[in-house]
Amino acid sequence: MRYFYYVNSAYQLMNVLNLNNHRKNGFENIEDYKADLFLLNTFNGADKIYGHLKEKDYFDNVYIIDKKTNKGKLHTVYSLLDSLSSSFYFSSKYGFEKSFLKNKYDVISTPKYSIFVDQICRMNRKAEIELFEEGSASYNPIDLLEMQPRLYKKVDKVLHNGVDLTEYKRIYLVNEDMYFSDYKDRVIEIPKFDDDFLNELCVLFEDINRQSVDKPIYWISQFLNNEEFNRMVDEVLSNVNKYHDDVLFCQHPRNHMDNKYGFAESDGSHIWELKVLGMKDINEKLLVAIHSTACFSPKMLFDKEPFIIFIYKLGSYEVSNMTPAFEKMIEVFKNSYSNPDKVMIPEDMEELKECLKKYNERTI
């Protein structure tokens, strides 16, 4: 069985590395298992990660690809040509020949929709489609598939009987108990990391995760950007600024935020999940974010329990993309803590101040 894996974030990569390692060691008893990894070069540190993975034999082949978009006056024409011809798309954008990708894979494994994945599926019509967790968005049906624009989808369906990712066979999640969306019967839980393999990854990516700054409070930036979001974040950070010297401002790997208060800063080029393992007293840290995956992963992957303040209730639900299913997931997550009070969800700014005070005085 020939597997195609597509990732565009370090967290997705961690889940694929774990899933791939278990499959190579007998998980699901896949006959003649082979796997290629395609790493999208859209986040800080992707090129270094690619270099390290090329040194190992985790996958049969590892490729790094840049995100290609059509620009200029003829962008509409080229976009149409991309949709009409998979071979044109791959040759013009990435230099891949048609014979290189056609009928090469039996399973397409991806966290969500992308045009690159759509074209791979078209070149491998008989392949099954499976999804794997990309983070907190995988538990939120709004963001799960990121289906293509309507016009593209209509053209694609007429000309190619286009690929529909809602027909995926299964979805692999870190914690199936936290999933409340459709197709629950398709969920398969990813086995926990093997300790030896996890230690090997820590050594492999040690140079990427080196960072001298270690603070009690971590502000976790997120990939959201609109006027309401920026207003809310600025008000939150003005309150966090009271503890200025204790704060590390963690930039999102793909979206730089203005660090207007001059906090100590991390540029987002590390692998957060591995960095968590090297933190001193991780259970005493405070993570502050809207609802970032970085807040969930210490507990979900490694059973670590830092303090958390989720601020999604301080803005409108349209800003934070919340759904009833996602709120149920957060409730399950909170109750999985040995002390659920360590997960705080303030309703307003006054309550946020109280949460910060409780953490600072350790009265939780």
mmCIF file of C-alpha atoms in Angstrom:
data_model
loop_
_atom_site.group_PDB
_atom_site.id
_atom_site.type_symbol
_atom_site.label_atom_id
_atom_site.label_comp_id
_atom_site.label_asym_id
_atom_site.label_seq_id
_atom_site.Cartn_x
_atom_site.Cartn_y
_atom_site.Cartn_z
ATOM 1 C CA MET A 1 0.000 0.000 0.000
ATOM 2 C CA ARG A 2 1.432 3.350 -1.091
ATOM 3 C CA TYR A 3 0.552 6.337 1.139
ATOM 4 C CA PHE A 4 0.710 10.051 0.310
ATOM 5 C CA TYR A 5 1.007 12.392 3.335
ATOM 6 C CA TYR A 6 0.558 16.165 3.050
ATOM 7 C CA VAL A 7 1.392 18.560 5.925
ATOM 8 C CA ASN A 8 1.630 22.336 6.265
ATOM 9 C CA SER A 9 2.362 22.793 9.979
ATOM 10 C CA ALA A 10 4.687 21.351 12.604
ATOM 11 C CA TYR A 11 1.748 19.966 14.607
ATOM 12 C CA GLN A 12 0.403 18.129 11.554
ATOM 13 C CA LEU A 13 3.899 16.752 11.013
ATOM 14 C CA MET A 14 4.043 15.442 14.585
ATOM 15 C CA ASN A 15 0.806 13.531 14.081
ATOM 16 C CA VAL A 16 1.961 12.117 10.736
ATOM 17 C CA LEU A 17 5.329 11.074 12.193
ATOM 18 C CA ASN A 18 3.527 9.290 15.020
ATOM 19 C CA LEU A 19 0.945 7.626 12.750
ATOM 20 C CA ASN A 20 3.605 6.627 10.218
ATOM 21 C CA ASN A 21 5.837 5.162 12.937
ATOM 22 C CA HIS A 22 3.008 3.008 14.294
ATOM 23 C CA ARG A 23 2.041 1.861 10.807
ATOM 24 C CA LYS A 24 5.626 0.820 10.082
ATOM 25 C CA ASN A 25 5.526 -1.194 13.303
ATOM 26 C CA GLY A 26 2.302 -3.080 12.567
ATOM 27 C CA PHE A 27 -0.544 -0.687 13.404
ATOM 28 C CA GLU A 28 -3.471 -1.704 11.165
ATOM 29 C CA ASN A 29 -1.356 -4.509 9.613
ATOM 30 C CA ILE A 30 -0.895 -2.705 6.281
ATOM 31 C CA GLU A 31 0.585 -4.986 3.655
ATOM 32 C CA ASP A 32 3.779 -3.740 1.937
ATOM 33 C CA TYR A 33 3.495 -0.297 3.552
ATOM 34 C CA LYS A 34 5.266 2.551 1.747
ATOM 35 C CA ALA A 35 4.907 6.290 2.398
ATOM 36 C CA ASP A 36 5.899 9.611 0.826
ATOM 37 C CA LEU A 37 5.742 12.921 2.706
ATOM 38 C CA PHE A 38 5.032 16.257 1.007
ATOM 39 C CA LEU A 39 5.900 19.166 3.315
ATOM 40 C CA LEU A 40 4.467 22.574 2.391
ATOM 41 C CA ASN A 41 7.035 25.302 2.991
ATOM 42 C CA THR A 42 4.641 27.807 4.567
ATOM 43 C CA PHE A 43 5.765 27.948 8.214
ATOM 44 C CA ASN A 44 8.920 29.024 10.019
ATOM 45 C CA GLY A 45 11.460 26.232 10.255
ATOM 46 C CA ALA A 46 9.956 24.043 7.513
ATOM 47 C CA ASP A 47 13.179 24.015 5.481
ATOM 48 C CA LYS A 48 15.254 22.929 8.501
ATOM 49 C CA ILE A 49 12.716 20.243 9.368
ATOM 50 C CA TYR A 50 12.871 18.992 5.777
ATOM 51 C CA GLY A 51 16.667 18.794 5.948
ATOM 52 C CA HIS A 52 16.559 16.645 9.094
ATOM 53 C CA LEU A 53 13.858 14.344 7.730
ATOM 54 C CA LYS A 54 15.893 13.736 4.571
ATOM 55 C CA GLU A 55 18.592 12.234 6.799
ATOM 56 C CA LYS A 56 16.219 9.629 8.241
ATOM 57 C CA ASP A 57 14.373 6.648 6.802
ATOM 58 C CA TYR A 58 10.969 7.467 8.293
ATOM 59 C CA PHE A 59 9.483 7.850 4.799
ATOM 60 C CA ASP A 60 10.409 6.376 1.432
ATOM 61 C CA ASN A 61 10.594 9.904 -0.006
ATOM 62 C CA VAL A 62 10.357 13.410 1.482
ATOM 63 C CA TYR A 63 9.557 16.472 -0.651
ATOM 64 C CA ILE A 64 9.341 20.143 0.300
ATOM 65 C CA ILE A 65 7.068 22.275 -1.867
ATOM 66 C CA ASP A 66 6.380 25.995 -1.974
ATOM 67 C CA LYS A 67 2.854 27.356 -2.086
ATOM 68 C CA LYS A 68 2.196 28.538 -5.633
ATOM 69 C CA THR A 69 -0.474 31.105 -6.507
ATOM 70 C CA ASN A 70 -1.343 32.753 -9.798
ATOM 71 C CA LYS A 71 -0.824 36.518 -9.877
ATOM 72 C CA GLY A 72 -0.900 39.295 -12.439
ATOM 73 C CA LYS A 73 -3.284 40.045 -15.298
ATOM 74 C CA LEU A 74 -3.460 36.429 -16.514
ATOM 75 C CA HIS A 75 -4.020 34.847 -13.104
ATOM 76 C CA THR A 76 -7.622 33.879 -14.011
ATOM 77 C CA VAL A 77 -6.468 32.181 -17.227
ATOM 78 C CA TYR A 78 -3.742 30.233 -15.449
ATOM 79 C CA SER A 79 -6.116 29.262 -12.638
ATOM 80 C CA LEU A 80 -8.510 27.858 -15.238
ATOM 81 C CA LEU A 81 -5.671 25.942 -16.897
ATOM 82 C CA ASP A 82 -4.712 24.585 -13.479
ATOM 83 C CA SER A 83 -8.253 23.275 -12.995
ATOM 84 C CA LEU A 84 -8.463 21.861 -16.529
ATOM 85 C CA SER A 85 -5.197 19.944 -16.453
ATOM 86 C CA SER A 86 -3.536 18.267 -13.478
ATOM 87 C CA SER A 87 -0.400 17.674 -15.534
ATOM 88 C CA PHE A 88 -0.220 21.403 -16.404
ATOM 89 C CA TYR A 89 -0.698 22.320 -12.747
ATOM 90 C CA PHE A 90 2.099 20.062 -11.489
ATOM 91 C CA SER A 91 4.554 20.786 -14.305
ATOM 92 C CA SER A 92 4.071 24.583 -14.313
ATOM 93 C CA LYS A 93 3.938 25.017 -10.523
ATOM 94 C CA TYR A 94 6.314 22.338 -9.219
ATOM 95 C CA GLY A 95 8.177 20.817 -12.160
ATOM 96 C CA PHE A 96 6.628 17.375 -11.547
ATOM 97 C CA GLU A 97 6.032 15.222 -14.617
ATOM 98 C CA LYS A 98 2.635 13.566 -15.062
ATOM 99 C CA SER A 99 4.147 10.072 -14.944
ATOM 100 C CA PHE A 100 5.752 10.881 -11.595
ATOM 101 C CA LEU A 101 2.441 11.276 -9.749
ATOM 102 C CA LYS A 102 -0.179 9.426 -11.804
ATOM 103 C CA ASN A 103 -1.603 6.272 -10.192
ATOM 104 C CA LYS A 104 1.216 6.262 -7.654
ATOM 105 C CA TYR A 105 -0.770 6.171 -4.399
ATOM 106 C CA ASP A 106 -3.398 3.920 -2.838
ATOM 107 C CA VAL A 107 -4.213 6.276 0.074
ATOM 108 C CA ILE A 108 -4.227 10.087 0.178
ATOM 109 C CA SER A 109 -3.744 11.293 3.777
ATOM 110 C CA THR A 110 -4.315 14.999 4.459
ATOM 111 C CA PRO A 111 -5.506 17.287 7.286
ATOM 112 C CA LYS A 112 -7.842 19.288 5.013
ATOM 113 C CA TYR A 113 -8.546 20.463 1.479
ATOM 114 C CA SER A 114 -5.921 22.143 -0.691
ATOM 115 C CA ILE A 115 -5.677 22.491 -4.470
ATOM 116 C CA PHE A 116 -2.442 20.468 -4.350
ATOM 117 C CA VAL A 117 -4.233 17.594 -2.603
ATOM 118 C CA ASP A 118 -7.214 17.914 -4.960
ATOM 119 C CA GLN A 119 -4.911 17.496 -7.956
ATOM 120 C CA ILE A 120 -3.121 14.530 -6.368
ATOM 121 C CA CYS A 121 -6.512 12.882 -5.845
ATOM 122 C CA ARG A 122 -7.421 13.447 -9.485
ATOM 123 C CA MET A 123 -4.152 11.850 -10.576
ATOM 124 C CA ASN A 124 -4.900 8.875 -8.303
ATOM 125 C CA ARG A 125 -8.613 8.256 -8.847
ATOM 126 C CA LYS A 126 -8.675 4.859 -7.166
ATOM 127 C CA ALA A 127 -6.975 6.058 -3.999
ATOM 128 C CA GLU A 128 -8.871 6.229 -0.707
ATOM 129 C CA ILE A 129 -8.966 9.564 1.129
ATOM 130 C CA GLU A 130 -8.294 9.773 4.851
ATOM 131 C CA LEU A 131 -7.981 12.792 7.120
ATOM 132 C CA PHE A 132 -5.785 13.281 10.170
ATOM 133 C CA GLU A 133 -5.832 15.819 12.961
ATOM 134 C CA GLU A 134 -4.371 19.239 12.202
ATOM 135 C CA GLY A 135 -5.126 20.694 15.622
ATOM 136 C CA SER A 136 -8.126 22.147 17.405
ATOM 137 C CA ALA A 137 -9.789 22.968 14.044
ATOM 138 C CA SER A 138 -10.260 19.240 13.373
ATOM 139 C CA TYR A 139 -12.808 19.188 16.194
ATOM 140 C CA ASN A 140 -14.593 22.209 14.713
ATOM 141 C CA PRO A 141 -16.710 21.422 11.607
ATOM 142 C CA ILE A 142 -16.426 25.003 10.318
ATOM 143 C CA ASP A 143 -12.757 24.608 9.438
ATOM 144 C CA LEU A 144 -12.326 20.878 8.936
ATOM 145 C CA LEU A 145 -12.305 20.626 5.148
ATOM 146 C CA GLU A 146 -11.925 24.200 3.870
ATOM 147 C CA MET A 147 -13.687 23.185 0.665
ATOM 148 C CA GLN A 148 -12.772 24.938 -2.572
ATOM 149 C CA PRO A 149 -14.565 28.117 -3.782
ATOM 150 C CA ARG A 150 -17.957 27.542 -5.400
ATOM 151 C CA LEU A 151 -16.924 28.488 -8.963
ATOM 152 C CA TYR A 152 -13.852 26.263 -8.851
ATOM 153 C CA LYS A 153 -15.917 23.432 -7.413
ATOM 154 C CA LYS A 154 -18.570 23.722 -10.155
ATOM 155 C CA VAL A 155 -15.986 23.768 -12.970
ATOM 156 C CA ASP A 156 -14.132 20.900 -11.345
ATOM 157 C CA LYS A 157 -17.270 18.781 -11.007
ATOM 158 C CA VAL A 158 -18.380 19.337 -14.605
ATOM 159 C CA LEU A 159 -14.986 18.711 -16.191
ATOM 160 C CA HIS A 160 -13.452 16.112 -13.921
ATOM 161 C CA ASN A 161 -16.078 14.668 -11.616
ATOM 162 C CA GLY A 162 -14.058 16.521 -9.000
ATOM 163 C CA VAL A 163 -12.806 15.191 -5.682
ATOM 164 C CA ASP A 164 -15.036 15.689 -2.628
ATOM 165 C CA LEU A 165 -13.153 15.379 0.657
ATOM 166 C CA THR A 166 -16.395 14.846 2.566
ATOM 167 C CA GLU A 167 -16.229 11.301 1.176
ATOM 168 C CA TYR A 168 -13.164 10.534 3.285
ATOM 169 C CA LYS A 169 -13.036 6.963 4.640
ATOM 170 C CA ARG A 170 -11.690 7.741 8.112
ATOM 171 C CA ILE A 171 -10.256 10.536 10.247
ATOM 172 C CA TYR A 172 -7.402 9.997 12.709
ATOM 173 C CA LEU A 173 -7.610 12.101 15.889
ATOM 174 C CA VAL A 174 -5.496 12.374 19.016
ATOM 175 C CA ASN A 175 -8.556 12.109 21.293
ATOM 176 C CA GLU A 176 -11.765 10.653 19.861
ATOM 177 C CA ASP A 177 -13.711 11.467 23.052
ATOM 178 C CA MET A 178 -13.392 15.162 22.217
ATOM 179 C CA TYR A 179 -15.025 14.813 18.790
ATOM 180 C CA PHE A 180 -18.718 15.742 18.565
ATOM 181 C CA SER A 181 -19.125 16.514 14.860
ATOM 182 C CA ASP A 182 -20.573 14.450 12.014
ATOM 183 C CA TYR A 183 -19.314 11.004 10.976
ATOM 184 C CA LYS A 184 -18.276 9.885 14.461
ATOM 185 C CA ASP A 185 -18.154 6.337 13.084
ATOM 186 C CA ARG A 186 -15.220 7.298 10.869
ATOM 187 C CA VAL A 187 -13.005 8.425 13.780
ATOM 188 C CA ILE A 188 -9.916 6.373 14.658
ATOM 189 C CA GLU A 189 -7.745 7.420 17.591
ATOM 190 C CA ILE A 190 -4.029 7.823 16.882
ATOM 191 C CA PRO A 191 -1.970 5.650 19.275
ATOM 192 C CA LYS A 192 0.161 7.491 21.810
ATOM 193 C CA PHE A 193 3.770 8.258 20.940
ATOM 194 C CA ASP A 194 6.252 5.479 21.560
ATOM 195 C CA ASP A 195 8.669 6.874 24.189
ATOM 196 C CA ASP A 196 11.806 5.793 22.325
ATOM 197 C CA PHE A 197 10.572 7.354 19.088
ATOM 198 C CA LEU A 198 9.640 10.569 20.885
ATOM 199 C CA ASN A 199 13.109 10.796 22.418
ATOM 200 C CA GLU A 200 14.585 10.232 18.953
ATOM 201 C CA LEU A 201 12.558 13.162 17.570
ATOM 202 C CA CYS A 202 13.724 15.405 20.407
ATOM 203 C CA VAL A 203 17.347 14.657 19.480
ATOM 204 C CA LEU A 204 16.677 14.998 15.730
ATOM 205 C CA PHE A 205 15.148 18.474 16.046
ATOM 206 C CA GLU A 206 17.215 19.678 19.004
ATOM 207 C CA ASP A 207 18.857 22.527 17.071
ATOM 208 C CA ILE A 208 15.441 23.842 15.911
ATOM 209 C CA ASN A 209 14.085 23.963 19.450
ATOM 210 C CA ARG A 210 17.058 25.626 21.132
ATOM 211 C CA GLN A 211 15.918 28.776 22.867
ATOM 212 C CA SER A 212 17.261 30.320 26.043
ATOM 213 C CA VAL A 213 14.118 32.265 26.975
ATOM 214 C CA ASP A 214 11.877 30.505 29.472
ATOM 215 C CA LYS A 215 9.010 32.403 31.080
ATOM 216 C CA PRO A 216 6.070 31.505 33.366
ATOM 217 C CA ILE A 217 3.414 32.983 31.012
ATOM 218 C CA TYR A 218 3.137 32.160 27.304
ATOM 219 C CA TRP A 219 1.004 34.321 25.027
ATOM 220 C CA ILE A 220 0.106 32.069 22.073
ATOM 221 C CA SER A 221 -0.600 34.001 18.869
ATOM 222 C CA GLN A 222 -3.211 32.629 16.464
ATOM 223 C CA PHE A 223 -3.825 32.736 12.750
ATOM 224 C CA LEU A 224 -6.809 35.097 12.874
ATOM 225 C CA ASN A 225 -6.928 38.685 11.687
ATOM 226 C CA ASN A 226 -9.829 41.128 11.625
ATOM 227 C CA GLU A 227 -10.754 44.376 13.343
ATOM 228 C CA GLU A 228 -12.754 42.788 16.171
ATOM 229 C CA PHE A 229 -10.062 40.183 16.794
ATOM 230 C CA ASN A 230 -7.295 42.805 16.928
ATOM 231 C CA ARG A 231 -9.329 44.973 19.327
ATOM 232 C CA MET A 232 -9.930 42.041 21.659
ATOM 233 C CA VAL A 233 -6.312 40.896 21.572
ATOM 234 C CA ASP A 234 -5.012 44.393 22.295
ATOM 235 C CA GLU A 235 -7.249 44.691 25.366
ATOM 236 C CA VAL A 236 -6.177 41.258 26.602
ATOM 237 C CA LEU A 237 -2.487 42.035 26.111
ATOM 238 C CA SER A 238 -2.850 45.364 27.925
ATOM 239 C CA ASN A 239 -3.926 43.334 30.975
ATOM 240 C CA VAL A 240 -1.245 40.673 30.477
ATOM 241 C CA ASN A 241 1.308 43.511 30.308
ATOM 242 C CA LYS A 242 0.954 43.911 34.088
ATOM 243 C CA TYR A 243 3.118 40.759 34.292
ATOM 244 C CA HIS A 244 5.413 41.973 31.485
ATOM 245 C CA ASP A 245 8.691 40.435 32.663
ATOM 246 C CA ASP A 246 7.058 37.011 33.081
ATOM 247 C CA VAL A 247 5.625 36.846 29.543
ATOM 248 C CA LEU A 248 6.950 35.143 26.403
ATOM 249 C CA PHE A 249 5.188 36.318 23.222
ATOM 250 C CA CYS A 250 4.997 33.231 20.969
ATOM 251 C CA GLN A 251 4.549 34.191 17.334
ATOM 252 C CA HIS A 252 2.397 32.006 15.074
ATOM 253 C CA PRO A 253 4.583 30.127 12.531
ATOM 254 C CA ARG A 254 2.619 31.600 9.605
ATOM 255 C CA ASN A 255 1.265 34.910 10.872
ATOM 256 C CA HIS A 256 3.421 37.547 12.585
ATOM 257 C CA MET A 257 1.595 39.682 15.157
ATOM 258 C CA ASP A 258 2.656 43.104 16.378
ATOM 259 C CA ASN A 259 4.431 42.748 19.721
ATOM 260 C CA LYS A 260 3.540 46.332 20.699
ATOM 261 C CA TYR A 261 4.285 45.890 24.418
ATOM 262 C CA GLY A 262 7.813 44.620 23.787
ATOM 263 C CA PHE A 263 7.474 41.233 25.480
ATOM 264 C CA ALA A 264 10.300 38.731 25.168
ATOM 265 C CA GLU A 265 9.536 36.926 21.916
ATOM 266 C CA SER A 266 9.712 33.536 20.225
ATOM 267 C CA ASP A 267 9.598 33.626 16.406
ATOM 268 C CA GLY A 268 7.547 30.431 15.905
ATOM 269 C CA SER A 269 10.298 28.466 14.148
ATOM 270 C CA HIS A 270 10.407 25.753 16.838
ATOM 271 C CA ILE A 271 8.305 22.602 17.128
ATOM 272 C CA TRP A 272 6.082 23.564 20.048
ATOM 273 C CA GLU A 273 5.096 20.017 20.993
ATOM 274 C CA LEU A 274 8.735 18.966 21.410
ATOM 275 C CA LYS A 275 9.589 22.220 23.145
ATOM 276 C CA VAL A 276 6.916 21.463 25.744
ATOM 277 C CA LEU A 277 8.803 18.306 26.700
ATOM 278 C CA GLY A 278 11.938 20.314 27.451
ATOM 279 C CA MET A 279 10.250 23.009 29.535
ATOM 280 C CA LYS A 280 11.044 23.262 33.206
ATOM 281 C CA ASP A 281 7.927 22.853 35.345
ATOM 282 C CA ILE A 282 5.511 22.751 32.396
ATOM 283 C CA ASN A 283 2.635 22.078 34.811
ATOM 284 C CA GLU A 284 3.314 25.482 36.406
ATOM 285 C CA LYS A 285 3.284 27.449 33.130
ATOM 286 C CA LEU A 286 0.322 29.564 32.009
ATOM 287 C CA LEU A 287 -0.763 29.463 28.340
ATOM 288 C CA VAL A 288 -3.021 32.297 27.134
ATOM 289 C CA ALA A 289 -4.755 32.098 23.734
ATOM 290 C CA ILE A 290 -8.103 32.286 21.983
ATOM 291 C CA HIS A 291 -8.291 28.500 21.564
ATOM 292 C CA SER A 292 -4.917 27.598 20.062
ATOM 293 C CA THR A 293 -3.869 24.004 19.417
ATOM 294 C CA ALA A 294 -0.728 24.812 21.413
ATOM 295 C CA CYS A 295 -2.899 24.924 24.566
ATOM 296 C CA PHE A 296 -4.392 21.487 23.936
ATOM 297 C CA SER A 297 -1.336 19.541 22.817
ATOM 298 C CA PRO A 298 0.597 19.296 26.141
ATOM 299 C CA LYS A 299 -2.317 17.422 27.738
ATOM 300 C CA MET A 300 -3.551 15.560 24.675
ATOM 301 C CA LEU A 301 -0.154 14.302 23.519
ATOM 302 C CA PHE A 302 1.864 14.017 26.723
ATOM 303 C CA ASP A 303 -0.593 14.235 29.649
ATOM 304 C CA LYS A 304 1.008 17.484 30.881
ATOM 305 C CA GLU A 305 -1.279 19.998 32.618
ATOM 306 C CA PRO A 306 -0.200 23.637 32.338
ATOM 307 C CA PHE A 307 -2.568 26.407 33.432
ATOM 308 C CA ILE A 308 -4.629 27.734 30.509
ATOM 309 C CA ILE A 309 -6.706 30.841 29.861
ATOM 310 C CA PHE A 310 -8.914 30.562 26.769
ATOM 311 C CA ILE A 311 -10.124 34.027 25.746
ATOM 312 C CA TYR A 312 -12.601 33.108 22.985
ATOM 313 C CA LYS A 313 -15.594 34.339 25.021
ATOM 314 C CA LEU A 314 -14.180 37.881 25.167
ATOM 315 C CA GLY A 315 -15.114 38.475 21.532
ATOM 316 C CA SER A 316 -18.000 37.479 19.285
ATOM 317 C CA TYR A 317 -18.314 33.845 18.261
ATOM 318 C CA GLU A 318 -17.926 34.937 14.624
ATOM 319 C CA VAL A 319 -14.431 36.162 15.491
ATOM 320 C CA SER A 320 -13.369 32.977 17.258
ATOM 321 C CA ASN A 321 -15.200 30.540 14.903
ATOM 322 C CA MET A 322 -16.847 28.706 17.783
ATOM 323 C CA THR A 323 -19.499 26.015 17.319
ATOM 324 C CA PRO A 324 -21.555 24.002 19.850
ATOM 325 C CA ALA A 325 -19.507 20.900 18.980
ATOM 326 C CA PHE A 326 -16.267 22.759 19.644
ATOM 327 C CA GLU A 327 -17.500 24.019 23.019
ATOM 328 C CA LYS A 328 -18.402 20.450 23.990
ATOM 329 C CA MET A 329 -14.869 19.457 23.044
ATOM 330 C CA ILE A 330 -13.413 22.146 25.315
ATOM 331 C CA GLU A 331 -15.649 20.964 28.158
ATOM 332 C CA VAL A 332 -14.345 17.393 27.767
ATOM 333 C CA PHE A 333 -10.785 18.714 27.576
ATOM 334 C CA LYS A 334 -11.212 20.794 30.745
ATOM 335 C CA ASN A 335 -12.661 17.840 32.648
ATOM 336 C CA SER A 336 -9.754 15.614 31.572
ATOM 337 C CA TYR A 337 -7.481 17.677 33.853
ATOM 338 C CA SER A 338 -6.815 16.292 37.322
ATOM 339 C CA ASN A 339 -7.699 19.849 38.466
ATOM 340 C CA PRO A 340 -10.180 21.275 35.914
ATOM 341 C CA ASP A 341 -9.937 24.718 37.533
ATOM 342 C CA LYS A 342 -6.525 25.103 35.872
ATOM 343 C CA VAL A 343 -8.404 25.613 32.569
ATOM 344 C CA MET A 344 -9.977 29.087 32.815
ATOM 345 C CA ILE A 345 -12.473 30.618 30.375
ATOM 346 C CA PRO A 346 -13.258 34.225 31.405
ATOM 347 C CA GLU A 347 -16.554 35.779 30.314
ATOM 348 C CA ASP A 348 -15.328 39.392 30.361
ATOM 349 C CA MET A 349 -12.213 41.484 30.941
ATOM 350 C CA GLU A 350 -12.777 41.782 34.683
ATOM 351 C CA GLU A 351 -12.870 38.007 34.936
ATOM 352 C CA LEU A 352 -9.710 37.817 32.817
ATOM 353 C CA LYS A 353 -7.943 40.049 35.333
ATOM 354 C CA GLU A 354 -9.125 37.764 38.129
ATOM 355 C CA CYS A 355 -7.832 34.684 36.276
ATOM 356 C CA LEU A 356 -4.405 36.286 35.835
ATOM 357 C CA LYS A 357 -4.367 37.250 39.507
ATOM 358 C CA LYS A 358 -5.337 33.703 40.584
ATOM 359 C CA TYR A 359 -2.520 32.270 38.526
ATOM 360 C CA ASN A 360 0.023 34.811 39.773
ATOM 361 C CA GLU A 361 -0.905 34.067 43.376
ATOM 362 C CA ARG A 362 -1.463 30.342 42.687
ATOM 363 C CA THR A 363 -4.845 30.349 44.364
ATOM 364 C CA ILE A 364 -6.329 27.855 41.869
#
